[in-house]
Short mmCIF file of C-alpha atoms in Angstrom, two decimals:
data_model
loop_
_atom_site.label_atom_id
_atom_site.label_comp_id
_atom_site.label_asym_id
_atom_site.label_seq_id
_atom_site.Cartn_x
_atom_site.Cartn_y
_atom_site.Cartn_z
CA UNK A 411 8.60 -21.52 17.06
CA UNK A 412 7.64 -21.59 13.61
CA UNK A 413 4.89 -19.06 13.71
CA UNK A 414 7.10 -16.91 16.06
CA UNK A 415 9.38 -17.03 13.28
CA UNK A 416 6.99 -15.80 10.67
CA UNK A 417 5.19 -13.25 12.12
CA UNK A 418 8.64 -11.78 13.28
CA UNK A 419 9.65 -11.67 9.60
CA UNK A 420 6.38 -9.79 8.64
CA UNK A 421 6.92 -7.38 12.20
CA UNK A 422 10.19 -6.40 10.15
CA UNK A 423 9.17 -5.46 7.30
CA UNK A 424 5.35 -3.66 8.62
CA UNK A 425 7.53 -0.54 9.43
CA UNK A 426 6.39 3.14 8.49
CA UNK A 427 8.40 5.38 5.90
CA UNK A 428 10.31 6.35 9.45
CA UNK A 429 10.18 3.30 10.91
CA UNK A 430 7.55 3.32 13.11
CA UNK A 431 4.84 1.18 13.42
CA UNK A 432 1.00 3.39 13.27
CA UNK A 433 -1.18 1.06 14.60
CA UNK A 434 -1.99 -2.13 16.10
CA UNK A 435 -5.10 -4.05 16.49
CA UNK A 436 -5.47 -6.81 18.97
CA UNK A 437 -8.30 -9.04 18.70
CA UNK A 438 -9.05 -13.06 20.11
CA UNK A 439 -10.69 -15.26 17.93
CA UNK A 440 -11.57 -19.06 18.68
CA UNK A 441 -10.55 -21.32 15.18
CA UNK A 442 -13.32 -23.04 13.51
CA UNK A 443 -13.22 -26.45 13.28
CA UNK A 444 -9.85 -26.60 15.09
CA UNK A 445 -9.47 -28.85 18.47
CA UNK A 446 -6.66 -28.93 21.05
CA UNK A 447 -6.54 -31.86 23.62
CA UNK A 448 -9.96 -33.10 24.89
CA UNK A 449 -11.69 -31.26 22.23
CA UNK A 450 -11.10 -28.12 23.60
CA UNK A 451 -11.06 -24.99 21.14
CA UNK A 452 -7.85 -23.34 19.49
CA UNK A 453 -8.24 -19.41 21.11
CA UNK A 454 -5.86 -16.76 19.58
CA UNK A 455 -4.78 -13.72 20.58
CA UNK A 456 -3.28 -11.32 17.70
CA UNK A 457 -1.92 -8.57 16.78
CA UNK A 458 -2.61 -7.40 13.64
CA UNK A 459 -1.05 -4.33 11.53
CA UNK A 460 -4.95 -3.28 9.99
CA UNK A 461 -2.94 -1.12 7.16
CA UNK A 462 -0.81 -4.04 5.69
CA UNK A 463 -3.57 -6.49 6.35
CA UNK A 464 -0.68 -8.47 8.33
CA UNK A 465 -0.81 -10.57 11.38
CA UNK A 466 2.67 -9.81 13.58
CA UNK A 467 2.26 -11.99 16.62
CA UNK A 468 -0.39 -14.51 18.07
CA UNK A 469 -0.44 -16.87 21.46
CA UNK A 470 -2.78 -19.45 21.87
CA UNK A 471 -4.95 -18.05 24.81
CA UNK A 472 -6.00 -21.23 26.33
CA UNK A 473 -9.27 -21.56 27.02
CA UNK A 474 -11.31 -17.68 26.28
CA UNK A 475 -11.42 -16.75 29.64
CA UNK A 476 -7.61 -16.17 29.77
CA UNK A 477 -7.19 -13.87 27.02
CA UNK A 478 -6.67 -11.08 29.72
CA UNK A 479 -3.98 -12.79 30.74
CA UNK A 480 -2.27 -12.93 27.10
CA UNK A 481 -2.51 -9.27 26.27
CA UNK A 482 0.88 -7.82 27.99
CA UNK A 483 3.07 -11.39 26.31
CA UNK A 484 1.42 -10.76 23.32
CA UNK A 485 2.61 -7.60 23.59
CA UNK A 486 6.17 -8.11 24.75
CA UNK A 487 7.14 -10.49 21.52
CA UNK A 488 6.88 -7.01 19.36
CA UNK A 489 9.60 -4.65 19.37
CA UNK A 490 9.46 -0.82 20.17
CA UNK A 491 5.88 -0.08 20.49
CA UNK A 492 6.78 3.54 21.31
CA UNK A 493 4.52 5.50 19.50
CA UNK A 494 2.11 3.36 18.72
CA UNK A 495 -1.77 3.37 18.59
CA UNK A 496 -2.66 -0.15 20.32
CA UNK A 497 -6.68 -0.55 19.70
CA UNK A 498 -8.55 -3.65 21.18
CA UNK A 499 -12.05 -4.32 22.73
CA UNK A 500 -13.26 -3.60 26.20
CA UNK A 501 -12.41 -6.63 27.92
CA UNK A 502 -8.61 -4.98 27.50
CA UNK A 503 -9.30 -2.24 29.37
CA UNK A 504 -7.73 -2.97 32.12
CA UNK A 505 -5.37 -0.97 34.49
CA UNK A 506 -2.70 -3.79 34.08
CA UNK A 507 -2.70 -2.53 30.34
CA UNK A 508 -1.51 0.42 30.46
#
């Protein structure tokens, strides 16, 4: 809840001259010396505003394989993404993503 909260606060205030967000980078990344239960490594998923250097939403992925699956909730917890240049690496390019 916490880091919903923050990056929710930053979302607000990542906003163009009109409003409008430019671009959007999504990008997974597994946490370096951090462990879930069992051991298992902390995977991210995040969107990231590359021109404010400004992370606006991340889900734990699970384990890396399910990253595809994260993409479109990731997604979902920004507001109004009309307009906006969504960049990410191949594995995203998937039909569902449209």
């Amino acid at each position: 809840m916490l880091d919903r909260a923050v990056c929710g606060w930053l979302a607000d205030r990542r906003l163009g001259v009109d409003g409008r967000l430019r671009a959007l980078a999504v990008d997974g990344k597994s946490l370096r010396g951090a462990g879930g239960a069992k051991g298992r490594k902390v995977h991210l998923l995040a969107a990231f505003d590359p021109v404010r250097s400004l992370v606006l939403a991340q889900l734990d992925a699970g384990e890396k394989t399910n990253e595809i699956t994260c993409f479109r909730p990731l997604l979902e917890t920004l507001t109004d993404l009309a307009g906006v240049v969504v960049t990410s690496d191949t594995m995203h390019t998937q039909r569902e993503h449209r």
